[in-house]
Amino acid sequence: MIKSMTGFGSAKGVCERLEISVELKSVNNRYLDCTVKLPRVFSLIEEPLKAIIQKHISRGKVDVYIAIDTSSSEDVEIKVNRHLAKAYVLALTSMAEDNGLRCDINVTDLTRFPDILQAEKREADPEILIEGIGGILKEAISGFDNMRLREGEKLKQDILARLTVIGKLTDLIEEISPRSVAEYRKKLEVRMSELLQTSGIDEERILMEAAIFADRVAINEETVRLRSHIGQLKELLDSKEPVGRKIDFLVQELNREANTIGSKGNDAEMSRNIVDLKAEIEKIREQAQNIE
């Protein structure tokens, strides 16, 4: 099934006692353009997380937002600056001796001095973080993919409907084309009669001119290729692989054949059908811009 390039997904979880929230959204883009935004202190895990995204998404501008809440983490370690504490004790004892005072120092007194006690959070293991956050990211990608698949199914049905219309228009154009040759032959006979002012028209000359015209306006090759491209497009719409670029190419080929047929057509009704044909192709082209 085809996927749309636009989608949204989110997931939450806990890793290393850290609360993790992941959101990703994407819009159309010719290639994959992925941006991962997370707290700077965790920037080391950005590239491994991008690698996970690249395995699941091949096309589109993807923005991933990862929020990491450390406020509830219990991984706090209190460190004692022993050298500084000893220096404070020596300084206080020296001051007491110099001034003939008692030196009553207890631990509580020491803790009031700056930088004696330092609270530090233990650093989380990067490998564990990558595995944990990567799992939450994959969960978000799963929801993201489900949304893209639903949108992709709508795109598929719309394109299939337009391909049906294109097929019918191709049939009509094929029916009209021989009529234009017959009309050309009649006009040619009238003109030659007027020029020669006689009924003795060279039938062989008429046949030769009509044959040249018929060859010039023949659209058999173009309509065969049109139907071939329609068939290939239908096959791509059932593919499980990303096919957006291939569909882009085939739509260009459809448009090329339609333009060639248009340059050969000289019938008013045929021209109207060609305009309708090209309009349907353009609508498919617009829809194809949304396909991964």
Coordinates of C-alpha atoms in Angstrom, one line a residue:
M1 CA 0.0 0.0 0.0
I2 CA 1.2 3.5 -0.8
K3 CA 1.9 6.0 2.0
S4 CA 1.3 9.7 2.1
M5 CA 4.2 11.9 2.9
T6 CA 2.2 13.9 5.4
G7 CA 1.6 12.4 8.8
F8 CA 1.8 12.7 12.6
G9 CA 2.7 10.3 15.4
S10 CA 3.5 10.5 19.1
A11 CA 4.5 8.2 22.0
K12 CA 5.6 8.5 25.6
G13 CA 7.7 6.2 27.9
V14 CA 10.3 6.0 30.5
C15 CA 14.0 5.2 30.0
E16 CA 16.7 5.3 32.7
R17 CA 14.1 6.9 35.0
L18 CA 13.7 9.7 32.5
E19 CA 10.3 10.6 31.2
I20 CA 10.4 10.6 27.4
S21 CA 8.0 12.2 25.0
V22 CA 8.4 11.8 21.2
E23 CA 6.4 13.6 18.4
L24 CA 7.1 13.4 14.7
K25 CA 5.4 15.1 11.8
S26 CA 6.1 15.3 8.1
V27 CA 5.2 17.3 5.0
N28 CA 6.0 16.8 1.3
N29 CA 9.6 17.0 0.1
R30 CA 11.4 15.6 -2.9
Y31 CA 13.9 13.7 -0.7
L32 CA 14.2 12.7 2.9
D33 CA 15.0 15.7 5.1
C34 CA 15.0 14.7 8.7
T35 CA 15.6 17.0 11.7
V36 CA 15.8 15.6 15.3
K37 CA 15.3 18.1 18.1
L38 CA 16.2 17.1 21.6
P39 CA 18.0 18.6 24.7
R40 CA 21.6 19.6 23.9
V41 CA 22.9 17.4 26.7
F42 CA 21.6 14.3 24.8
S43 CA 23.0 15.4 21.4
L44 CA 25.2 12.3 21.2
I45 CA 22.3 10.1 20.6
E46 CA 20.9 12.2 17.7
E47 CA 22.5 10.3 14.8
P48 CA 21.5 6.8 16.0
L49 CA 17.9 8.1 16.3
K50 CA 18.1 9.5 12.8
A51 CA 19.3 6.1 11.5
I52 CA 16.1 4.5 13.0
I53 CA 14.0 7.1 11.2
Q54 CA 15.8 6.5 7.9
K55 CA 14.9 2.8 8.0
H56 CA 11.2 3.5 8.2
I57 CA 10.8 6.7 6.1
S58 CA 12.3 7.3 2.7
R59 CA 10.8 10.6 1.5
G60 CA 9.5 13.8 3.1
K61 CA 10.5 16.6 5.4
V62 CA 10.4 15.0 8.8
D63 CA 10.6 16.9 12.1
V64 CA 11.1 14.9 15.3
Y65 CA 10.7 16.5 18.7
I66 CA 12.0 14.6 21.7
A67 CA 11.3 16.0 25.2
I68 CA 13.3 14.5 28.1
D69 CA 12.0 15.3 31.6
T70 CA 14.7 14.8 34.2
S71 CA 12.9 16.5 37.1
S72 CA 11.5 13.2 38.5
S73 CA 14.8 11.3 38.1
E74 CA 16.2 9.9 41.4
D75 CA 19.6 9.5 39.9
V76 CA 21.2 12.1 42.1
E77 CA 24.6 11.7 43.8
I78 CA 25.9 14.0 46.6
K79 CA 29.6 14.5 46.4
V80 CA 31.8 15.9 49.2
N81 CA 34.6 18.2 48.4
R82 CA 37.0 16.7 51.0
H83 CA 39.9 18.9 50.2
L84 CA 37.9 22.0 50.5
A85 CA 36.3 20.9 53.8
K86 CA 39.8 20.1 55.2
A87 CA 40.9 23.6 54.1
Y88 CA 38.0 25.2 55.9
V89 CA 38.7 23.2 59.1
L90 CA 42.4 24.3 59.0
A91 CA 41.5 27.9 58.4
L92 CA 39.0 28.0 61.3
T93 CA 41.3 26.2 63.7
S94 CA 44.1 28.7 62.8
M95 CA 41.8 31.6 63.4
A96 CA 40.8 30.3 66.8
E97 CA 44.4 29.8 67.9
D98 CA 45.4 33.2 66.7
N99 CA 42.6 34.8 68.7
G100 CA 42.6 32.6 71.8
L101 CA 39.2 31.2 71.0
R102 CA 37.6 27.8 71.3
C103 CA 37.2 26.0 68.0
D104 CA 33.9 24.2 68.0
I105 CA 33.4 22.9 64.5
N106 CA 30.8 20.3 63.6
V107 CA 29.7 18.7 60.3
T108 CA 26.6 20.9 60.1
D109 CA 28.8 24.0 60.3
L110 CA 30.9 22.8 57.5
T111 CA 28.0 22.1 55.2
R112 CA 27.0 25.7 55.4
F113 CA 30.1 26.7 53.5
P114 CA 29.7 27.0 49.7
D115 CA 30.8 24.1 47.4
I116 CA 31.4 21.6 50.3
L117 CA 28.4 19.5 49.1
Q118 CA 27.7 19.1 45.4
A119 CA 24.6 17.4 44.0
E120 CA 25.2 15.8 40.6
K121 CA 23.0 13.6 38.4
R122 CA 24.5 10.4 37.4
E123 CA 25.1 10.2 33.6
A124 CA 22.8 7.7 31.8
D125 CA 24.4 5.1 29.6
P126 CA 24.2 6.3 26.0
E127 CA 23.6 2.7 24.7
I128 CA 20.7 2.2 27.1
L129 CA 19.3 5.6 26.1
I130 CA 19.5 4.8 22.4
E131 CA 17.7 1.5 22.9
G132 CA 15.1 3.0 25.2
I133 CA 14.3 6.2 23.3
G134 CA 14.7 4.3 20.1
G135 CA 11.8 2.0 21.2
I136 CA 9.6 4.9 22.1
L137 CA 10.5 6.5 18.7
K138 CA 9.5 3.3 16.9
E139 CA 6.2 3.4 18.7
A140 CA 5.6 6.9 17.5
I141 CA 6.6 5.9 14.0
S142 CA 4.0 3.1 14.1
G143 CA 1.2 5.6 14.7
F144 CA 2.7 7.9 12.2
D145 CA 2.7 5.2 9.5
N146 CA -0.9 4.2 10.3
M147 CA -1.9 7.8 9.6
R148 CA 0.1 7.9 6.4
L149 CA -1.4 4.6 5.2
R150 CA -4.9 5.9 5.7
E151 CA -4.1 9.0 3.7
G152 CA -2.3 6.9 1.1
E153 CA -5.4 4.8 0.6
K154 CA -7.4 7.9 -0.2
L155 CA -4.8 9.1 -2.6
K156 CA -4.8 5.7 -4.3
Q157 CA -8.6 5.6 -4.8
D158 CA -8.5 9.1 -6.2
I159 CA -5.8 8.3 -8.7
L160 CA -7.5 5.1 -9.7
A161 CA -10.7 7.0 -10.4
R162 CA -8.8 9.5 -12.5
L163 CA -7.0 6.7 -14.4
T164 CA -10.4 5.2 -15.3
V165 CA -11.5 8.6 -16.7
I166 CA -8.2 8.8 -18.7
G167 CA -8.9 5.4 -20.1
K168 CA -12.4 6.4 -21.3
L169 CA -11.1 9.6 -22.8
T170 CA -8.4 7.7 -24.7
D171 CA -11.2 5.4 -26.1
L172 CA -13.2 8.5 -27.2
I173 CA -10.1 10.1 -28.8
E174 CA -9.4 6.9 -30.7
E175 CA -12.9 6.8 -32.0
I176 CA -12.8 10.4 -33.2
S177 CA -9.4 10.2 -34.9
P178 CA -10.4 8.3 -38.0
R179 CA -13.4 10.7 -38.5
S180 CA -11.0 13.6 -38.8
V181 CA -9.2 11.8 -41.7
A182 CA -12.5 11.3 -43.5
E183 CA -13.5 14.9 -43.0
Y184 CA -10.1 16.0 -44.3
R185 CA -10.6 14.0 -47.4
K186 CA -14.0 15.6 -48.0
K187 CA -12.6 19.1 -47.6
L188 CA -9.7 18.2 -49.9
E189 CA -12.1 17.1 -52.6
V190 CA -14.2 20.3 -52.3
R191 CA -11.1 22.5 -52.5
M192 CA -9.7 20.7 -55.5
S193 CA -13.1 20.8 -57.2
E194 CA -13.2 24.6 -56.6
L195 CA -9.7 25.1 -57.9
L196 CA -10.1 22.9 -61.0
Q197 CA -13.7 23.8 -61.5
T198 CA -14.4 20.4 -62.8
S199 CA -15.6 17.1 -61.5
G200 CA -12.7 15.2 -63.0
I201 CA -10.7 15.0 -59.9
D202 CA -7.6 12.8 -59.7
E203 CA -8.8 10.1 -57.3
E204 CA -5.2 8.8 -56.8
R205 CA -4.0 12.3 -55.8
I206 CA -6.9 12.5 -53.3
L207 CA -6.0 9.1 -51.8
M208 CA -2.3 10.0 -51.6
E209 CA -2.9 13.3 -49.8
A210 CA -5.4 11.6 -47.4
A211 CA -2.9 8.8 -46.7
I212 CA -0.2 11.4 -45.9
F213 CA -2.6 13.2 -43.6
A214 CA -3.7 10.0 -41.9
D215 CA -0.1 9.1 -41.2
R216 CA 0.7 12.5 -39.8
V217 CA -2.3 12.5 -37.4
A218 CA -2.2 8.8 -36.5
I219 CA -2.3 8.4 -32.7
N220 CA -2.1 4.6 -32.4
E221 CA 1.4 4.6 -30.9
E222 CA 0.5 7.3 -28.4
T223 CA -2.7 5.7 -27.2
V224 CA -0.9 2.3 -26.8
R225 CA 1.7 4.0 -24.6
L226 CA -0.9 5.8 -22.7
R227 CA -2.6 2.5 -21.8
S228 CA 0.7 1.0 -21.0
H229 CA 1.5 3.8 -18.5
I230 CA -2.0 3.5 -17.0
G231 CA -1.3 -0.2 -16.4
Q232 CA 2.1 0.5 -14.8
L233 CA 0.6 3.2 -12.6
K234 CA -2.0 0.7 -11.3
E235 CA 0.7 -1.8 -10.5
L236 CA 2.7 0.8 -8.6
L237 CA -0.3 1.8 -6.5
D238 CA -0.4 -1.8 -5.2
S239 CA 3.3 -1.8 -4.4
K240 CA 4.6 -2.2 -0.8
E241 CA 7.7 -0.2 -1.6
P242 CA 8.0 3.7 -1.8
V243 CA 6.9 4.5 -5.3
G244 CA 6.4 8.3 -5.3
R245 CA 9.3 9.1 -7.6
K246 CA 8.3 6.4 -10.1
I247 CA 4.8 7.7 -10.2
D248 CA 6.2 11.2 -10.8
F249 CA 8.1 9.8 -13.8
L250 CA 5.1 8.0 -15.3
V251 CA 2.8 11.0 -14.9
Q252 CA 5.4 13.0 -16.9
E253 CA 5.2 10.3 -19.6
L254 CA 1.4 10.4 -19.6
N255 CA 1.6 14.2 -20.1
R256 CA 4.1 13.8 -22.9
E257 CA 1.8 11.4 -24.8
A258 CA -1.2 13.7 -24.3
N259 CA 0.7 16.6 -25.7
T260 CA 1.7 14.6 -28.7
I261 CA -1.9 13.6 -29.4
G262 CA -2.9 17.2 -28.9
S263 CA -0.5 18.4 -31.5
K264 CA -1.9 15.9 -34.0
G265 CA -5.6 16.5 -33.3
N266 CA -7.5 19.0 -35.5
D267 CA -11.0 18.1 -34.5
A268 CA -12.9 20.3 -32.1
E269 CA -14.5 17.4 -30.1
M270 CA -11.1 15.7 -30.0
S271 CA -9.5 18.8 -28.7
R272 CA -12.0 19.1 -25.9
N273 CA -11.3 15.5 -24.9
I274 CA -7.6 16.1 -25.0
V275 CA -8.1 19.1 -22.7
D276 CA -10.1 16.9 -20.3
L277 CA -7.4 14.2 -20.5
K278 CA -4.6 16.6 -19.6
A279 CA -6.6 18.1 -16.8
E280 CA -7.0 14.6 -15.2
I281 CA -3.3 13.9 -15.7
E282 CA -2.5 17.2 -13.9
K283 CA -4.7 16.2 -11.0
I284 CA -2.8 12.9 -10.7
R285 CA 0.5 14.8 -10.8
E286 CA -0.7 17.0 -7.9
Q287 CA -1.7 13.9 -5.9
A288 CA 1.5 12.2 -6.7
Q289 CA 3.4 15.0 -4.9
N290 CA 1.9 13.6 -1.6
I291 CA 3.1 10.0 -2.1
E292 CA 6.2 8.7 -0.4

